[in-house]
Short mmCIF file of C-alpha atoms in Angstrom, two decimals:
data_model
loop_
_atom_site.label_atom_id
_atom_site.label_comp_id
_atom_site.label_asym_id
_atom_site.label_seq_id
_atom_site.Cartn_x
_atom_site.Cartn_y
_atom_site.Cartn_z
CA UNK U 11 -3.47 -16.71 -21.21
CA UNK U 12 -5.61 -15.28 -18.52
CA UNK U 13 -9.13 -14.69 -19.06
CA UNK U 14 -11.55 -12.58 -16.85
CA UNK U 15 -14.54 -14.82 -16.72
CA UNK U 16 -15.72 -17.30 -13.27
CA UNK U 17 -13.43 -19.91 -14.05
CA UNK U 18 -10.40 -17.75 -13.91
CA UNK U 19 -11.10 -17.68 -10.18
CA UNK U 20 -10.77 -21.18 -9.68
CA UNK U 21 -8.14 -21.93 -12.47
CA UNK U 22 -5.24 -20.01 -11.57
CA UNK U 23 -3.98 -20.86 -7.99
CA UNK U 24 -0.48 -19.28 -9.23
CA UNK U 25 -2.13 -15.59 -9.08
CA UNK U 26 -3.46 -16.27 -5.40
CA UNK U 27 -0.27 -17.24 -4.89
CA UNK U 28 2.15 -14.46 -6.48
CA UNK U 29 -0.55 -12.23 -4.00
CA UNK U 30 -0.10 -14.13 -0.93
CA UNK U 31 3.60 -13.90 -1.08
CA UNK U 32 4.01 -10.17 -2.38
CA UNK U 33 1.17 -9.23 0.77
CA UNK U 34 3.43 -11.21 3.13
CA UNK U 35 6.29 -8.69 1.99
CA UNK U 36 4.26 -5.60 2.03
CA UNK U 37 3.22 -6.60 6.01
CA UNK U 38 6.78 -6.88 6.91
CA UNK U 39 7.94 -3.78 5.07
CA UNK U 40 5.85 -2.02 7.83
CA UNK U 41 7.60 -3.15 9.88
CA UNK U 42 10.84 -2.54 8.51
CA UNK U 43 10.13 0.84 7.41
CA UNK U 44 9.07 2.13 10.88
CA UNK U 45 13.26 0.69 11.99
CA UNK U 46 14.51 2.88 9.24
CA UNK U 47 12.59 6.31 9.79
CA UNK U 48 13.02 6.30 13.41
CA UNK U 49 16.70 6.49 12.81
CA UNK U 50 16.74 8.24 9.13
CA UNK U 51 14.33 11.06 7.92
CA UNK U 52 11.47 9.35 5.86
CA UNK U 53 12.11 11.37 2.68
CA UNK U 54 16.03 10.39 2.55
CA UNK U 55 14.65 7.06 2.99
CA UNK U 56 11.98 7.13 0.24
CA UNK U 57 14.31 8.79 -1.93
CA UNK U 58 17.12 6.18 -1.68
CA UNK U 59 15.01 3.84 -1.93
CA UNK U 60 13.71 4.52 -5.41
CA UNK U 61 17.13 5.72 -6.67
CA UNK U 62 18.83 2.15 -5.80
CA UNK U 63 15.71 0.45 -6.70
CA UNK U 64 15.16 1.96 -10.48
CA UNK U 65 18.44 0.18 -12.06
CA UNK U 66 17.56 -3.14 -11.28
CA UNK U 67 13.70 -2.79 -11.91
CA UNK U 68 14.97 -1.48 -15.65
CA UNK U 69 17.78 -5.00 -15.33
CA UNK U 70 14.33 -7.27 -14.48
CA UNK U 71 12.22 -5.48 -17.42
CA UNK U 72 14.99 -6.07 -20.07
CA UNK U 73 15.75 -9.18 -19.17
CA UNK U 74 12.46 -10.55 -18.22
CA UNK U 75 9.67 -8.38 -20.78
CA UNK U 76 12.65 -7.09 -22.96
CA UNK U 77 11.25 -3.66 -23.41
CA UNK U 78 12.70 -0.60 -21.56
CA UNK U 79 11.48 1.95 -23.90
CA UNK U 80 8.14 4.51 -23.32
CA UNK U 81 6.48 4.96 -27.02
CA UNK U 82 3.88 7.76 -26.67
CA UNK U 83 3.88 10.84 -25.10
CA UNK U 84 0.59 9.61 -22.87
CA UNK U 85 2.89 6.45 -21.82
CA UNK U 86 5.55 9.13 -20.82
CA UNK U 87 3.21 11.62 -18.99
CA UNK U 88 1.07 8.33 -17.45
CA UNK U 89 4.63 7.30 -15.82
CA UNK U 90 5.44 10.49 -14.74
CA UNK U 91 2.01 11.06 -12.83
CA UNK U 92 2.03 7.57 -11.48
CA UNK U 93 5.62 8.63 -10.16
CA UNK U 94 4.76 11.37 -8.30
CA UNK U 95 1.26 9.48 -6.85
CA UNK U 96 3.78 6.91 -5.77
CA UNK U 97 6.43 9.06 -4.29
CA UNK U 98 3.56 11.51 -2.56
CA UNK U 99 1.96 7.67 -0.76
CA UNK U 100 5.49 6.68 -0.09
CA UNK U 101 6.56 9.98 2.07
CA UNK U 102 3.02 10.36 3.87
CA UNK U 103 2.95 6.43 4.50
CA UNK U 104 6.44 6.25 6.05
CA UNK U 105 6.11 9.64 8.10
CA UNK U 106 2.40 8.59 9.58
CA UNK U 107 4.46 5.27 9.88
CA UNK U 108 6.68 6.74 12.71
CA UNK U 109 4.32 8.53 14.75
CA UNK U 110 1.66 5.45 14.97
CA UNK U 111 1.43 2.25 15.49
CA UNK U 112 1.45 -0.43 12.95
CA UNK U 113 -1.32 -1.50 13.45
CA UNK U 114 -3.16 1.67 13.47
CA UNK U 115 -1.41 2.78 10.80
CA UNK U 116 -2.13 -0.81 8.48
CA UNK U 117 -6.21 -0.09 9.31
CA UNK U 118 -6.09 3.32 8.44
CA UNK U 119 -3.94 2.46 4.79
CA UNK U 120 -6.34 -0.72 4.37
CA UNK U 121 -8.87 2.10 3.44
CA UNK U 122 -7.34 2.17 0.12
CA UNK U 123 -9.60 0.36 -1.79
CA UNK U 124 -12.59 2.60 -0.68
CA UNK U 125 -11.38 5.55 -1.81
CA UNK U 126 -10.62 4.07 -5.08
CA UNK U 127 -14.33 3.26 -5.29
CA UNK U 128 -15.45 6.39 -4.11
CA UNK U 129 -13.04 8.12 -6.94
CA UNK U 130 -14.84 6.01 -9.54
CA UNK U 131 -17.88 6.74 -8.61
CA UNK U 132 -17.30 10.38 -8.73
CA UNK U 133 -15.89 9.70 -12.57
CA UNK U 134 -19.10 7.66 -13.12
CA UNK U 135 -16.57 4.24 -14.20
CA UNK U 136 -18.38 2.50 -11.50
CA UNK U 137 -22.04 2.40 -10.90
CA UNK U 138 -22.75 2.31 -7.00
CA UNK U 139 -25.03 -0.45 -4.94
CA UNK U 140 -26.45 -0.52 -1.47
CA UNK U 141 -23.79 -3.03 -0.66
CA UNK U 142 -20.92 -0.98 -1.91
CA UNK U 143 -22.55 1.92 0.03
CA UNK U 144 -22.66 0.14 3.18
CA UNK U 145 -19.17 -1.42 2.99
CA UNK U 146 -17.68 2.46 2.90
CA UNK U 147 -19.87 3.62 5.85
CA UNK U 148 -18.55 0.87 8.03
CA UNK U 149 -15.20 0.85 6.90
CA UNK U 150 -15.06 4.70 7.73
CA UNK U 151 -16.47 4.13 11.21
CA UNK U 152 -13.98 1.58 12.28
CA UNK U 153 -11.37 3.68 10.56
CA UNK U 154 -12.83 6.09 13.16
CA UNK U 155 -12.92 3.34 16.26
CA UNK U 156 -9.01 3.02 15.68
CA UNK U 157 -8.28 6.58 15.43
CA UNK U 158 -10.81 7.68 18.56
CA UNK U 159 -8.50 4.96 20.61
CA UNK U 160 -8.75 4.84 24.15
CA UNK U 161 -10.71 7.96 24.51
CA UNK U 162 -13.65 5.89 21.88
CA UNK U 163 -13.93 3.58 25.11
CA UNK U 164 -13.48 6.36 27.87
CA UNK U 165 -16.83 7.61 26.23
CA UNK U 166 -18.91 4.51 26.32
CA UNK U 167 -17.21 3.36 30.39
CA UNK U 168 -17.39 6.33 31.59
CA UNK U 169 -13.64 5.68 32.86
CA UNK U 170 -10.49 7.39 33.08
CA UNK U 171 -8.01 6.25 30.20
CA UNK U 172 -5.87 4.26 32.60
CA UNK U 173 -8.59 2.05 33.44
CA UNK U 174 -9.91 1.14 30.23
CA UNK U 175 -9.94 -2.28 28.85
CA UNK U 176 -6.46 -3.12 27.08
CA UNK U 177 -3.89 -5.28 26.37
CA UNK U 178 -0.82 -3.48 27.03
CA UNK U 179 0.29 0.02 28.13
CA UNK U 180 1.93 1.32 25.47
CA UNK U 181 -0.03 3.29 23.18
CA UNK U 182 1.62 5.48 20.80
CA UNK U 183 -0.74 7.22 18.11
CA UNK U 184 -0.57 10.97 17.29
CA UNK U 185 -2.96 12.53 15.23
CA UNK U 186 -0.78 14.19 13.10
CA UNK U 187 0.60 10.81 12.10
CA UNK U 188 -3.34 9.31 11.80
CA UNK U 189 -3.59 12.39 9.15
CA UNK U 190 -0.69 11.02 7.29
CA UNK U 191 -1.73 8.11 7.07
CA UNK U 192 -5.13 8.70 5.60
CA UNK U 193 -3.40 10.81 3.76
CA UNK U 194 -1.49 8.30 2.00
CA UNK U 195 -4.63 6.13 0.97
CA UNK U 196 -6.07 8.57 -0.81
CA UNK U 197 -2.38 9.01 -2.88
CA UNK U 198 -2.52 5.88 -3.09
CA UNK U 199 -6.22 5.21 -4.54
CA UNK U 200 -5.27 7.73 -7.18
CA UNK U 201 -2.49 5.48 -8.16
CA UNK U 202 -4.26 3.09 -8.47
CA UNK U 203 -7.04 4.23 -10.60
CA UNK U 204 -4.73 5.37 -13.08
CA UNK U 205 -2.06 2.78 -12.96
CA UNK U 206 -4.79 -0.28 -13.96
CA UNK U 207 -5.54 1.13 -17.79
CA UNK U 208 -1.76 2.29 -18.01
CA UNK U 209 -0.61 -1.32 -18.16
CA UNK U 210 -2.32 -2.10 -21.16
CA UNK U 211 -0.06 -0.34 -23.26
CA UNK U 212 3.14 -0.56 -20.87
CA UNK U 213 4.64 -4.18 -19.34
CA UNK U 214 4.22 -3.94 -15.84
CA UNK U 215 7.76 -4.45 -14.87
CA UNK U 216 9.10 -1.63 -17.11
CA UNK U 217 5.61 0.49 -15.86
CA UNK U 218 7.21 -0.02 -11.97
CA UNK U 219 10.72 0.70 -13.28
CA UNK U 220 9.64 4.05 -15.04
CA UNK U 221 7.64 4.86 -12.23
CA UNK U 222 10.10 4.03 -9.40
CA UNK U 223 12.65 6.21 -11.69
CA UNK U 224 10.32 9.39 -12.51
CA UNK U 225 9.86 9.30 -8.14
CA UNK U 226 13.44 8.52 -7.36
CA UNK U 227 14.09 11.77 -9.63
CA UNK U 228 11.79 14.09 -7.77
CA UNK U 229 12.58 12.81 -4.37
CA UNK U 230 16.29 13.08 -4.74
CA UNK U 231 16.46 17.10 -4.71
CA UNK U 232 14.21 17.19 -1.57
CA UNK U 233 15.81 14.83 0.23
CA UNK U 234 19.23 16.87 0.35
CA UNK U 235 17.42 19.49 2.38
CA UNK U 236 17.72 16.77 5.24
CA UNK U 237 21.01 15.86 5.05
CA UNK U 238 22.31 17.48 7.60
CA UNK U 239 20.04 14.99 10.02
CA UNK U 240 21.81 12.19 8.71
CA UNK U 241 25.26 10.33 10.34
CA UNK U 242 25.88 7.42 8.77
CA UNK U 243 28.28 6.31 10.87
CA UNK U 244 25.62 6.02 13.34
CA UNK U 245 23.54 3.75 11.44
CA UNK U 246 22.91 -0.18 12.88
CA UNK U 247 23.52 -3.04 10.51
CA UNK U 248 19.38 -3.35 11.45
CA UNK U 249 18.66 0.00 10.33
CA UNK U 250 20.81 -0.51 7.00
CA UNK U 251 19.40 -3.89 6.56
CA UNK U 252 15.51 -2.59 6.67
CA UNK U 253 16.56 0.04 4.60
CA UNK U 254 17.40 -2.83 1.72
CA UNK U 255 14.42 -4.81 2.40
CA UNK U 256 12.76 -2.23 1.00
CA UNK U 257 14.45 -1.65 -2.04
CA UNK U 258 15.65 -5.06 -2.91
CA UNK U 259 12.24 -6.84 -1.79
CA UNK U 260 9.37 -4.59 -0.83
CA UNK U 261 10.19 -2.59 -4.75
CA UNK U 262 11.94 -4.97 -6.35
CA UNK U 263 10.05 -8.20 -5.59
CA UNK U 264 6.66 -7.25 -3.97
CA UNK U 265 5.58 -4.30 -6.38
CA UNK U 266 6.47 -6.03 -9.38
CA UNK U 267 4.75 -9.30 -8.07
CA UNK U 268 1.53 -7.38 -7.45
CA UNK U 269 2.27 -5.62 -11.30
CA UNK U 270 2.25 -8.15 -12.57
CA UNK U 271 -0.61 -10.09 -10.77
CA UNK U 272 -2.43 -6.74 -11.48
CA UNK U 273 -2.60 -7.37 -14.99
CA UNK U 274 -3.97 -10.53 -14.93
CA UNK U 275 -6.41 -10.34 -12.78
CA UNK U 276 -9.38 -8.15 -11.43
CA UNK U 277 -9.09 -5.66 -8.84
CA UNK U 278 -11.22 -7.64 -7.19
CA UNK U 279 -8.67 -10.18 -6.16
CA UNK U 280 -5.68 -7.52 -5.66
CA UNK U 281 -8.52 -5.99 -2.87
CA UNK U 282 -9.04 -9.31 -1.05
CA UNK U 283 -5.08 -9.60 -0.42
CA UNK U 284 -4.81 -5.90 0.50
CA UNK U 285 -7.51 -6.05 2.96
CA UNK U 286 -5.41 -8.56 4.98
CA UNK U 287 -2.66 -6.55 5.17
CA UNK U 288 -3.88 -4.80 8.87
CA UNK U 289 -4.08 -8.54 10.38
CA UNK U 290 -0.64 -9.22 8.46
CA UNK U 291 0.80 -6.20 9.41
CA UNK U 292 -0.32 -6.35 12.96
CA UNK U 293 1.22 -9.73 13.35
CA UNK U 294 4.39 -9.06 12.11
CA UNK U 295 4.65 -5.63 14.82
CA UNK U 296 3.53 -7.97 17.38
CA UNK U 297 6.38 -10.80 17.17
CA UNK U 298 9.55 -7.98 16.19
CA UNK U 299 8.72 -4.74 17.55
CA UNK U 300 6.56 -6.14 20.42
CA UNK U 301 4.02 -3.28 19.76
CA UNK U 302 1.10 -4.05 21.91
CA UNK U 303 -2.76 -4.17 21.08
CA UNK U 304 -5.32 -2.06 22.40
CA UNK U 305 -8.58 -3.85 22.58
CA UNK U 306 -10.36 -1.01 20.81
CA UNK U 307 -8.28 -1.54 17.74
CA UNK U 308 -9.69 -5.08 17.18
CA UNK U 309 -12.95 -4.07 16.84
CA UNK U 310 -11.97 -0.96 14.49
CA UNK U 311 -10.12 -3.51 12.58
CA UNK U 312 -12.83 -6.06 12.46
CA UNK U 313 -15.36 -2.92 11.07
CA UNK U 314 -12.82 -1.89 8.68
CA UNK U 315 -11.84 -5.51 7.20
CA UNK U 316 -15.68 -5.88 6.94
CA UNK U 317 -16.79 -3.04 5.45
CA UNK U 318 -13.93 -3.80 2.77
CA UNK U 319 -14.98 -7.05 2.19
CA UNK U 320 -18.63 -5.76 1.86
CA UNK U 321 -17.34 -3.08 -1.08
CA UNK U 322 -15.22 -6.38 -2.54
CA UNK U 323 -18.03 -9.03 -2.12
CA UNK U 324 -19.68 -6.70 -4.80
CA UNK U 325 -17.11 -5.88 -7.21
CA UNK U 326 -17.05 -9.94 -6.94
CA UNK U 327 -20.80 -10.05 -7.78
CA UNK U 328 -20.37 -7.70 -10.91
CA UNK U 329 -17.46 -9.63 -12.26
CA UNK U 330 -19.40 -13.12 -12.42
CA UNK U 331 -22.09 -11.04 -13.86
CA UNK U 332 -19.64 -10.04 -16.71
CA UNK U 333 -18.35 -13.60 -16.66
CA UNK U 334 -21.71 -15.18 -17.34
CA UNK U 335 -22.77 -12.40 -19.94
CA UNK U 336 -19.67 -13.32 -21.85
#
């Protein structure tokens, strides 16, 4: 049984691990994602995703937890909103996705966490702390760095874009898809929030498979006002196969490895692993979709991992706190 105290830290290496490999799939299904909604709109995407995905999250739940049943009313209205959260993050994330590079895009989604804090903060669940404080105002300026781009260093050279320092000469971002992006983390925070005290009435697999369902559902009906955009005929076995990564691994595998990590452990640990998912990320669009690397975007990501680990070197602080009080 896992127990939130100091020594769980340094007793369960199989946690750390479930992260490490469900982060690993989360960096590639950046990657993947930005194949499939180049050549299929993002909420026909999203939408088959959750539809295909739902049947065998409810297989893994009977199976594995052998519940597939929702007992309350809260448990089925809790679902339901987590649902939509999901399926709102989902179609912002894979539409900023396309118009921005991966690795802008990872930095700007690594803000999750933050958010989260600020959100309970503003529901008084979370008491603040100079170093908390901090960590958001230099997460949100390197968040800024990588959205200001080339023009950030234009300002401080005093040179014309083509001449500032860079590593390649290919930079994509848009600022609608920056928006969308951001957008997404703050969907995403509110999941989040909520989805943490859900799962201690609901398994975590069957929480994911009601979720994925209740998404699936809405997403379904608003996808078929894009159907004329799609020709299947024309899809690649590439673009079909990233489409699958992200229902048979990305929901499948990765969610319900971090579900289940989620519930036994703090979010503390959970926000480590997600603030390595910009480097991850990064990587991964570096080696398979050859995106290139401005040098401004280093330092953004730098601030932004550091201001993250600032807001999670605390929440680490409080929790041996707890620990040693009992």
């Amino acid at each position: 049984k896992f127990q939130f105290s100091l020594s769980f830290y340094m007793k369960t290496p199989q946690v750390h691990g479930i992260l490490g490999i469900a982060h690993l799939i989360f960096g590639g299904n950046q990657v993947v994602t930005k194949y499939a909604v180049l050549a299929v709109h993002p909420t026909i995407v999203i939408a088959f995703r959750l539809f295909c995905a739902s049947p065998f999250l409810f297989t893994a739940a009977y199976f594995i937890e052998r519940r597939i049943k929702l007992h309350s009313r809260r448990e089925w209205l809790f679902t339901f909103i987590l649902g939509l959260l999901n399926l709102a993050c989902l179609e912002t994330s894979a539409a900023g996705i396309k118009m921005v590079t991966i690795t802008t895009g990872s930095i700007l989604m690594s803000l999750s966490p933050l958010w989260a804090l600020i959100f309970a903060l503003v529901i008084k669940s979370e008491p603040p702390t100079v170093m908390k404080i901090c960590g958001i105002i230099i997460a949100v300026i390197g968040a800024g760095i990588v959205c200001a781009g080339e023009h950030f260093l234009a300002l401080i050279f005093n040179d014309p874009l083509s001449n500032s320092p860079r590593i390649d000469n290919d930079r994509k971002d848009t600022p609608a898809g920056m928006i969308l992006c951001f957008v997404s983390t703050l969907f995403y925070a509110g999941y989040i929030t909520i989805f943490k005290p859900t799962l201690k009435t609901i398994p975590p697999i069957c929480c994911n498979a009601y979720v994925t369902l209740f998404g699936g559902l809405v997403a379904i009906p608003v996808s078929l006002f894009y159907y004329d955009t799609l020709h299947i005929k024309e899809l690649t076995p590439l673009v079909w196969g990233s489409i699958w990564y992200t229902i048979l691994v990305t929901t499948l595998i990765g969610y319900t490895l971090v579900t289940v990590a989620a519930k036994n452990t703090t979010a503390t640990i959970v926000a480590v692993y997600s603030s390595l998912l910009p480097i991850i990320a990064t990587i991964f669009a570096f080696i398979l979709l050859h995106e290139q690397i401005v040098i401004v975007q280093v330092v953004g990501m730098l601030c932004t991992i550091g201001g993250v680990g600032l807001v999670i070197r605390s929440w680490y602080l409080e929790d041996i706190d707890r620990a040693r009080q009992g």
